Protein backbone atom coordinates (compact mmCIF):
# COMPACT_ATOMS: atom_id res chain seq x y z
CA UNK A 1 -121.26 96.06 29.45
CA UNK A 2 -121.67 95.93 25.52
CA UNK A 3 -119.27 98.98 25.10
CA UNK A 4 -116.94 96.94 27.38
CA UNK A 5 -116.89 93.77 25.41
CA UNK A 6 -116.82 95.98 22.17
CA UNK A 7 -113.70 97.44 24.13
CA UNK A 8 -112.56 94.34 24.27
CA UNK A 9 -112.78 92.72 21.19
CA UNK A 10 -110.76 95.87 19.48
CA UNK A 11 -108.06 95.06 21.49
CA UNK A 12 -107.93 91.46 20.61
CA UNK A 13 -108.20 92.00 16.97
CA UNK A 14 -105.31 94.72 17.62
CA UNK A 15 -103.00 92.29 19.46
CA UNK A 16 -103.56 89.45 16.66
CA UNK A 17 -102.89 91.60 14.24
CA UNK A 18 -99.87 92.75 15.80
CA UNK A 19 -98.81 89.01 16.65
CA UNK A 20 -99.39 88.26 12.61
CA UNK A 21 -97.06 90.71 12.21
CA UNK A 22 -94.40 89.91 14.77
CA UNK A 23 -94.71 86.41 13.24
CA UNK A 24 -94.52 87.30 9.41
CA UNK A 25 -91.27 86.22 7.62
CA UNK A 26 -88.13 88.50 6.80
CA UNK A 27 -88.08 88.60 3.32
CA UNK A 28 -84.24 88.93 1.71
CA UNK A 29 -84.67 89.74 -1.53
CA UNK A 30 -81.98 88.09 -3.77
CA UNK A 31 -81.43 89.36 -7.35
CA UNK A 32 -78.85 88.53 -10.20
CA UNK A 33 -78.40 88.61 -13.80
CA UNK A 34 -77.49 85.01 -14.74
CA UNK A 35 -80.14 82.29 -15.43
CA UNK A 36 -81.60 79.41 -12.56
CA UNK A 37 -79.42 77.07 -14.15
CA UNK A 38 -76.21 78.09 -13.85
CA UNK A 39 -73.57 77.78 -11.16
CA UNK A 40 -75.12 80.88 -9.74
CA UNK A 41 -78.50 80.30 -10.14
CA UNK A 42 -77.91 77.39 -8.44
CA UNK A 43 -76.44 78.39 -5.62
CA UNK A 44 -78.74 81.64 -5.20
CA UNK A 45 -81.23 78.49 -5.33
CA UNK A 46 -79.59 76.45 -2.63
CA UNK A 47 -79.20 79.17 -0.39
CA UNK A 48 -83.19 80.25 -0.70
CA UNK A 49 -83.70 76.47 0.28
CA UNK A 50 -81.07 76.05 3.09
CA UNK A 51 -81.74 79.73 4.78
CA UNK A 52 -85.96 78.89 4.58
CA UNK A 53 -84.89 75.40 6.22
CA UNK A 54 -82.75 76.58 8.93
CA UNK A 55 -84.24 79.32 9.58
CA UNK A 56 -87.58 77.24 10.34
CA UNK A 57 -89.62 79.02 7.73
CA UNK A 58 -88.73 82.73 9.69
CA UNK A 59 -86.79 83.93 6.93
CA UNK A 60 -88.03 84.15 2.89
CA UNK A 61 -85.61 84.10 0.30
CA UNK A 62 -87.41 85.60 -2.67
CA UNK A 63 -84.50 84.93 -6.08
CA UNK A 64 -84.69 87.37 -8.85
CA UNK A 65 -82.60 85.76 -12.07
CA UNK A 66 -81.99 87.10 -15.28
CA UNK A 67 -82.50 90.56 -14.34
CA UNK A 68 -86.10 90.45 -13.15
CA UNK A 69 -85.94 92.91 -10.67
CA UNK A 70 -82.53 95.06 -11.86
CA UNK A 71 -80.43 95.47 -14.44
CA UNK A 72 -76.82 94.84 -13.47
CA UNK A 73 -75.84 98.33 -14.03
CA UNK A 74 -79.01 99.37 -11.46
CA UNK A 75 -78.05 96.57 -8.77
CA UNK A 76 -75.70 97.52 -6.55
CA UNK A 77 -77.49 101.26 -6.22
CA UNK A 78 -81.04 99.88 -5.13
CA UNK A 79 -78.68 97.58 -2.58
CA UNK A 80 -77.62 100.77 -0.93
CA UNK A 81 -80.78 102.15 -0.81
CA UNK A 82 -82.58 98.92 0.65
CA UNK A 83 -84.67 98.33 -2.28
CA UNK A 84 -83.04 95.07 -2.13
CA UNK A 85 -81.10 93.08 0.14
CA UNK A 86 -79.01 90.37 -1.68
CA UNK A 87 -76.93 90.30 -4.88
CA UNK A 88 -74.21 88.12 -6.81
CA UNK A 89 -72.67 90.97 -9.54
CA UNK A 90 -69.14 90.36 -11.18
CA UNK A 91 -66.22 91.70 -8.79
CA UNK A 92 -66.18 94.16 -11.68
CA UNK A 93 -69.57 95.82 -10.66
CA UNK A 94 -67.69 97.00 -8.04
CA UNK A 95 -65.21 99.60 -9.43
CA UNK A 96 -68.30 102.56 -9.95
CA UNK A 97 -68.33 102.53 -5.93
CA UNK A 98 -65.05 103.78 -6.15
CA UNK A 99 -63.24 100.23 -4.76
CA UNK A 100 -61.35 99.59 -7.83
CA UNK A 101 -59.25 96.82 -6.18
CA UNK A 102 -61.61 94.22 -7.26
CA UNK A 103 -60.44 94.56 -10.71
CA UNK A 104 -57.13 92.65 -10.13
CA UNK A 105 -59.11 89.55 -9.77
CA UNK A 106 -59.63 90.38 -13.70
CA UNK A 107 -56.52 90.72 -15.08
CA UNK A 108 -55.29 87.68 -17.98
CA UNK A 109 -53.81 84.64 -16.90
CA UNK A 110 -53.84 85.46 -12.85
CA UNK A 111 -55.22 81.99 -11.91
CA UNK A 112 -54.02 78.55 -13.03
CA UNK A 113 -56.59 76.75 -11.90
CA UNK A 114 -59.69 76.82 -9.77
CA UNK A 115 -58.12 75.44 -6.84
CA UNK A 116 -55.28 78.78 -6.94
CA UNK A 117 -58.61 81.26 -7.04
CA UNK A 118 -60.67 79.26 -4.34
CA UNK A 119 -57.82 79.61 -1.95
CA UNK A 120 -56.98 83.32 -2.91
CA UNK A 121 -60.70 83.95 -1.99
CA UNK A 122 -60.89 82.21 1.36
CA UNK A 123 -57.55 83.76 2.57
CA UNK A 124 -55.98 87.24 3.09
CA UNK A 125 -56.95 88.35 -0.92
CA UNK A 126 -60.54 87.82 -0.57
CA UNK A 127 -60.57 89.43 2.94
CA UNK A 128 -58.71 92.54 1.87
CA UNK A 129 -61.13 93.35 -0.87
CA UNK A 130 -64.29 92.46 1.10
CA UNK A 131 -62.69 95.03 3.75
CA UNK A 132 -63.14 97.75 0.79
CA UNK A 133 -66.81 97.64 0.89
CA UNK A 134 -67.55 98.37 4.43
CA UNK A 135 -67.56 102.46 3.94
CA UNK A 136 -70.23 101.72 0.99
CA UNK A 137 -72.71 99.88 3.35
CA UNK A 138 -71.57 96.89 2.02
CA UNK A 139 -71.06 93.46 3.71
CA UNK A 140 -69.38 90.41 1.23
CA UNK A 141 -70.67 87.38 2.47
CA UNK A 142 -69.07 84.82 0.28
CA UNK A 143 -67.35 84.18 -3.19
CA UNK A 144 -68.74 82.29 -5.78
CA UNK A 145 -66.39 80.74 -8.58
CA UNK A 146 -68.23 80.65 -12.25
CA UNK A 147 -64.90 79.48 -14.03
CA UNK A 148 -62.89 80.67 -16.64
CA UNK A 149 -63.37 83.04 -19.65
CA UNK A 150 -63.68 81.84 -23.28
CA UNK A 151 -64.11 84.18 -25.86
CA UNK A 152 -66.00 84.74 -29.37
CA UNK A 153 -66.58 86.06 -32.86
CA UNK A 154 -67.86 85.17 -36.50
CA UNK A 155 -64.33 84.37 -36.99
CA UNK A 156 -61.36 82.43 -35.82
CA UNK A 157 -59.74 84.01 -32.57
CA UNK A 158 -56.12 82.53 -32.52
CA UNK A 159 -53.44 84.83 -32.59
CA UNK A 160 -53.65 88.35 -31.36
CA UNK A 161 -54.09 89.72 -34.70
CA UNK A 162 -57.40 88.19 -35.37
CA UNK A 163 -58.85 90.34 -33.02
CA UNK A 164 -57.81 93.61 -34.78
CA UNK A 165 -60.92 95.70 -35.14
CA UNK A 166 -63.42 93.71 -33.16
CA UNK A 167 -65.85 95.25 -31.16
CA UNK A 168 -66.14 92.97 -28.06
CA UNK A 169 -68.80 93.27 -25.61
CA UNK A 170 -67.11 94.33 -22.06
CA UNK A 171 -69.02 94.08 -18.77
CA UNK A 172 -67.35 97.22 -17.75
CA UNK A 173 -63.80 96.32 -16.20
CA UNK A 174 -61.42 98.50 -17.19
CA UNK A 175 -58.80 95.37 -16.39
CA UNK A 176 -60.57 93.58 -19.50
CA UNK A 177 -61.04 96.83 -21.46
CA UNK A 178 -57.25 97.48 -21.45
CA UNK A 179 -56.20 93.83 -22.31
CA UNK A 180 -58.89 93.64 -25.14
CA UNK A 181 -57.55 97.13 -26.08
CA UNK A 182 -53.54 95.22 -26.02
CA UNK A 183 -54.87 92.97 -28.65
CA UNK A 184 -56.53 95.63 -30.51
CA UNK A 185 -60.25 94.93 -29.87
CA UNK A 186 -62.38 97.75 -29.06
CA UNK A 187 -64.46 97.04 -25.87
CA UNK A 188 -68.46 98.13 -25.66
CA UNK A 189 -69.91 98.53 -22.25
CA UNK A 190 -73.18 96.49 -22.17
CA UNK A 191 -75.17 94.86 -19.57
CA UNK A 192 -75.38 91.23 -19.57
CA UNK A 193 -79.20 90.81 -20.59
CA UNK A 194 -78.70 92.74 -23.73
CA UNK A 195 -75.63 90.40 -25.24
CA UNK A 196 -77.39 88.02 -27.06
CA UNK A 197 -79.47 90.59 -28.85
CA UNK A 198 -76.35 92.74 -29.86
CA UNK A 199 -74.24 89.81 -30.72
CA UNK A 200 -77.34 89.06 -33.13
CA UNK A 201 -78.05 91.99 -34.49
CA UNK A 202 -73.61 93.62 -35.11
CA UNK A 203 -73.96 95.78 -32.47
CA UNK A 204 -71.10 93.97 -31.07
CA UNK A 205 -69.07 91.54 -32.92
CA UNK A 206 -67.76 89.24 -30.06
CA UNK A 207 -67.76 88.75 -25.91
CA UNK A 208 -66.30 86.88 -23.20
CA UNK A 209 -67.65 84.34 -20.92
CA UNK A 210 -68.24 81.16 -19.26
CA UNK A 211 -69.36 78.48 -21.03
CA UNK A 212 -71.99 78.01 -18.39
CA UNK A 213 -73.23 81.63 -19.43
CA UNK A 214 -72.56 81.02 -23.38
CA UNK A 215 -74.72 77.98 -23.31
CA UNK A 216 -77.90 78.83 -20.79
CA UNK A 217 -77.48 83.05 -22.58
CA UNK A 218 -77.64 80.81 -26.10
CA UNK A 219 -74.66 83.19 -27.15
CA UNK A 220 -73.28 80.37 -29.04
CA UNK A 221 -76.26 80.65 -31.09
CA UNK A 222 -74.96 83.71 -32.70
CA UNK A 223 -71.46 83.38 -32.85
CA UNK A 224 -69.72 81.14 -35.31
CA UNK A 225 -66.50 80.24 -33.56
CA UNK A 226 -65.59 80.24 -29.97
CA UNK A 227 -61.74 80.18 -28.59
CA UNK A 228 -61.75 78.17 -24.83
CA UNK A 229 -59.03 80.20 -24.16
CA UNK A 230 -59.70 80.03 -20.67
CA UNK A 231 -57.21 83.66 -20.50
CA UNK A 232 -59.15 85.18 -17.79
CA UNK A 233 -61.33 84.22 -14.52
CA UNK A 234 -65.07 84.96 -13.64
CA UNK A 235 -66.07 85.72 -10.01
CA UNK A 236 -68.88 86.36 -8.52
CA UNK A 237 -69.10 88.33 -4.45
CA UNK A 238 -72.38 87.55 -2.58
CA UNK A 239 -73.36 90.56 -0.66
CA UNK A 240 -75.56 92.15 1.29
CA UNK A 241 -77.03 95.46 2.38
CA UNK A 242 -74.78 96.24 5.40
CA UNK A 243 -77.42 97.77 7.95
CA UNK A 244 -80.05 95.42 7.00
CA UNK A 245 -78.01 92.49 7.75
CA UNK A 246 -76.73 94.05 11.16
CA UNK A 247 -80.24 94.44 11.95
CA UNK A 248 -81.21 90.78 11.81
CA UNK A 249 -81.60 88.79 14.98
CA UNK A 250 -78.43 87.30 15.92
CA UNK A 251 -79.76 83.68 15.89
CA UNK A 252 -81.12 84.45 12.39
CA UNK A 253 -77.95 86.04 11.14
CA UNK A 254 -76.25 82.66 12.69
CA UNK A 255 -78.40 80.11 11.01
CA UNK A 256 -78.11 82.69 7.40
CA UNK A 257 -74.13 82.86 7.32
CA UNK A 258 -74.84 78.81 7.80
CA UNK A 259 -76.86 78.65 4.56
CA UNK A 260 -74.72 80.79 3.03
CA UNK A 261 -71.76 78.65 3.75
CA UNK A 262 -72.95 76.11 2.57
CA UNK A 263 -74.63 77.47 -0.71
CA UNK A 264 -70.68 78.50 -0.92
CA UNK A 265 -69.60 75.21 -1.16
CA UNK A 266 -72.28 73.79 -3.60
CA UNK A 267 -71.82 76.44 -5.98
CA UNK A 268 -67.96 76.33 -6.19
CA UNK A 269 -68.23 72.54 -5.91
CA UNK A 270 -70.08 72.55 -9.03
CA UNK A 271 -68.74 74.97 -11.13
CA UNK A 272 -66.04 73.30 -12.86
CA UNK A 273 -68.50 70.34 -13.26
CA UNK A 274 -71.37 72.78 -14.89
CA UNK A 275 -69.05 74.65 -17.27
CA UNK A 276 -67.75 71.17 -18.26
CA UNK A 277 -70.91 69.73 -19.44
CA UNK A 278 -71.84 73.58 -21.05
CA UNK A 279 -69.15 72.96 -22.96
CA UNK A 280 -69.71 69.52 -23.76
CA UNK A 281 -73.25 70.66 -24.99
CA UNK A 282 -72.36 73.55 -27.09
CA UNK A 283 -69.99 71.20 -29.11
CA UNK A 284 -72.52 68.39 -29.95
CA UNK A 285 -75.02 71.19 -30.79
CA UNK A 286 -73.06 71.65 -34.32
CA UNK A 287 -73.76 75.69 -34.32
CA UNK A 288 -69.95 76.79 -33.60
CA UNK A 289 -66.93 75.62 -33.85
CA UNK A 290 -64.65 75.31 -30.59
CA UNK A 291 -61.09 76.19 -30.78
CA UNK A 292 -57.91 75.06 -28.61
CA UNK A 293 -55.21 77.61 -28.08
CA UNK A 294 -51.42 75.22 -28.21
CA UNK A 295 -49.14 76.30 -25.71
CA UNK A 296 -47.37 78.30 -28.21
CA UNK A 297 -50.48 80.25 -28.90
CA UNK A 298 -51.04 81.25 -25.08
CA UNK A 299 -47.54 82.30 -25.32
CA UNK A 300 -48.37 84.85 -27.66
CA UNK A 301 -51.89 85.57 -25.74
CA UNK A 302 -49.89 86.30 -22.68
CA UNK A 303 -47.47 88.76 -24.10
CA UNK A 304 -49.59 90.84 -25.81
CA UNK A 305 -51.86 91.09 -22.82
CA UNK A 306 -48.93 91.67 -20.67
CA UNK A 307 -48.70 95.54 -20.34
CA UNK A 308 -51.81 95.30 -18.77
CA UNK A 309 -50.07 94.61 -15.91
CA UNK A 310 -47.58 97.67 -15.87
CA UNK A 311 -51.64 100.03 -16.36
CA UNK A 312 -53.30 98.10 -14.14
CA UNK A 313 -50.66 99.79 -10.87
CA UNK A 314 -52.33 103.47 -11.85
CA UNK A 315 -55.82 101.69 -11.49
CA UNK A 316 -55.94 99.02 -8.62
CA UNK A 317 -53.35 100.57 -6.94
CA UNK A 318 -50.06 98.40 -5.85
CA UNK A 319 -51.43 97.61 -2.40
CA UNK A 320 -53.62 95.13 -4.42
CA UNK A 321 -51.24 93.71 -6.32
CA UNK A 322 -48.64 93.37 -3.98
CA UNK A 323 -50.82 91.18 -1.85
CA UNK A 324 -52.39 88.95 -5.03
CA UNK A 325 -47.98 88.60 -6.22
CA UNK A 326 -47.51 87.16 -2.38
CA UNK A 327 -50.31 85.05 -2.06
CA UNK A 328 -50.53 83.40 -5.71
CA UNK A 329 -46.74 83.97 -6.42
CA UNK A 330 -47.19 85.42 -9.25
CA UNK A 331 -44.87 88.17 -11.08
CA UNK A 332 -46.67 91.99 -11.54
């Protein structure tokens, strides 16, 4: 009788372990390179707090900013290999894979205005590109809209000239590499958590971004004049690691692409709002001085970056840019 209920009790410590198991969480993972309080961190935030809501607790969004987990030139590799199962890199990070399409969302002057990229994304542009990532093991979930480029130095940037020389930090588009290279910059490959430090120290004498990202990075800090050009856009793709996502549950998948859709619309929603009050905040903090291209200047801005049009057909590819020319009616 005793080796019975011994018998016995095994198996019910078994089968509660096994139903702790069966009722632990799914853990996703999320990582990026941006701080919690931008547009991006934001949204990575919403979507932790709408998936763990809907989701009824089943699902555990664990957010990774500021490069925590992975550098942004390690990201997309430990996504393929499951090490993680959510990111938000730059549509840039993409062209290593070998889908260099993404890089005609970068080329100068493309978008006049957030409303022309939001509706680029949702339709047949954003759809053809998140198409490209299916052989990688890669499913795009959503777009995420950080705003427009400005750009910096220790010195005026007005006309084209005044960037003759400068070495600019690039985040490894070879869209932005050429046009910096038009206006005869020389671009440096870096990863986004080491800008501040080489815009501090010379290693790089200038860089382009948000003003969301120049105020929460504190690049303003370290560079005495900033342009608000606004000459190129800054786009973020959600995605995730195909088979893992495939995997989940159905009704969990349903209730995530829910979140997610939503997230979608917070972050976008807020983006132009964010980068207006980053702005806003950089000027009243007195440590650089902000300066407004005239028409006549983006004139000049816009021809000199315009043969990066005619190079970018031997990168992207003309499928690409035949479909962005239709759908934003724009001239290649």
């Amino acid at each position: 009788m005793r080796k019975l209920i011994v018998a016995a009790a095994m198996v019910a410590a078994v089968m509660a372990s096994g139903s702790a198991m069966a009722q632990s969480p799914i853990v996703i993972k999320f990582s990026h390179v941006v701080a919690n309080d931008t547009p991006k961190g934001k949204g990575a935030l919403k979507f932790k707090e709408l998936a763990e809501k809907y989701t009824n607790g089943k699902v555990k969004v664990e957010v990774y900013p500021n490069s925590t987990l992975y550098k942004d030139k390690e990201e997309i590799e430990a996504l393929q290999l499951g090490s993680v199962q959510m990111l938000a890199p730059s549509t840039a990070k993409f062209a290593p894979l070998g889908v260099k399409e993404f890089e005609a969302l970068d080329l100068p002057w493309l978008f006049k205005d957030d409303a022309t990229y939001d509706a680029a994304m949702k339709g047949a542009v954003g759809k053809y590109l998140f198409k490209k990532l299916e052989a990688k093991g890669i499913t795009g979930l959503a777009y995420w809209d950080n705003g427009f480029h400005m750009v910096s130095a220790n010195r005026p940037l007005i006309h084209p000239a005044d960037f003759q020389g400068l070495k600019v930090r690039s985040a490894g588009s070879k869209i932005a590499d050429r046009y910096f290279r038009d206006l005869g910059a020389i671009p440096q490959i870096m990863a986004f958590s080491e800008v501040y430090q080489a815009l501090q120290t010379g290693v790089v004498d200038s860089c382009e971004n948000t003003p969301s990202n120049y105020l929460t990075q504190k690049f303003y800090e370290v560079q005495k004049d900033i342009t608000v050009s606004y000459h190129a856009h800054l786009q973020y793709a959600v995605i995730v690691n195909t088979k893992f996502w495939n995997g989940l549950p159905p009704d969990i998948r349903k209730e995530l692409d829910k979140a997610m859709a939503e997230a979608t619309d917070y972050t976008n929603s807020i983006a132009a709002t964010e980068n207006k009050d980053a702005l806003e905040a950089i000027k009243k903090s007195g440590k650089t001085t902000l300066h407004y291209l005239t028409d006549a200047q983006k004139v000049e801005w816009q021809k000199a970056m315009r043969p990066t049009y005619k190079w970018a057909k031997g990168r992207v590819g003309q499928e690409v840019l035949d479909l962005i020319a239709k759908e934003l009616h724009v001239q290649m």
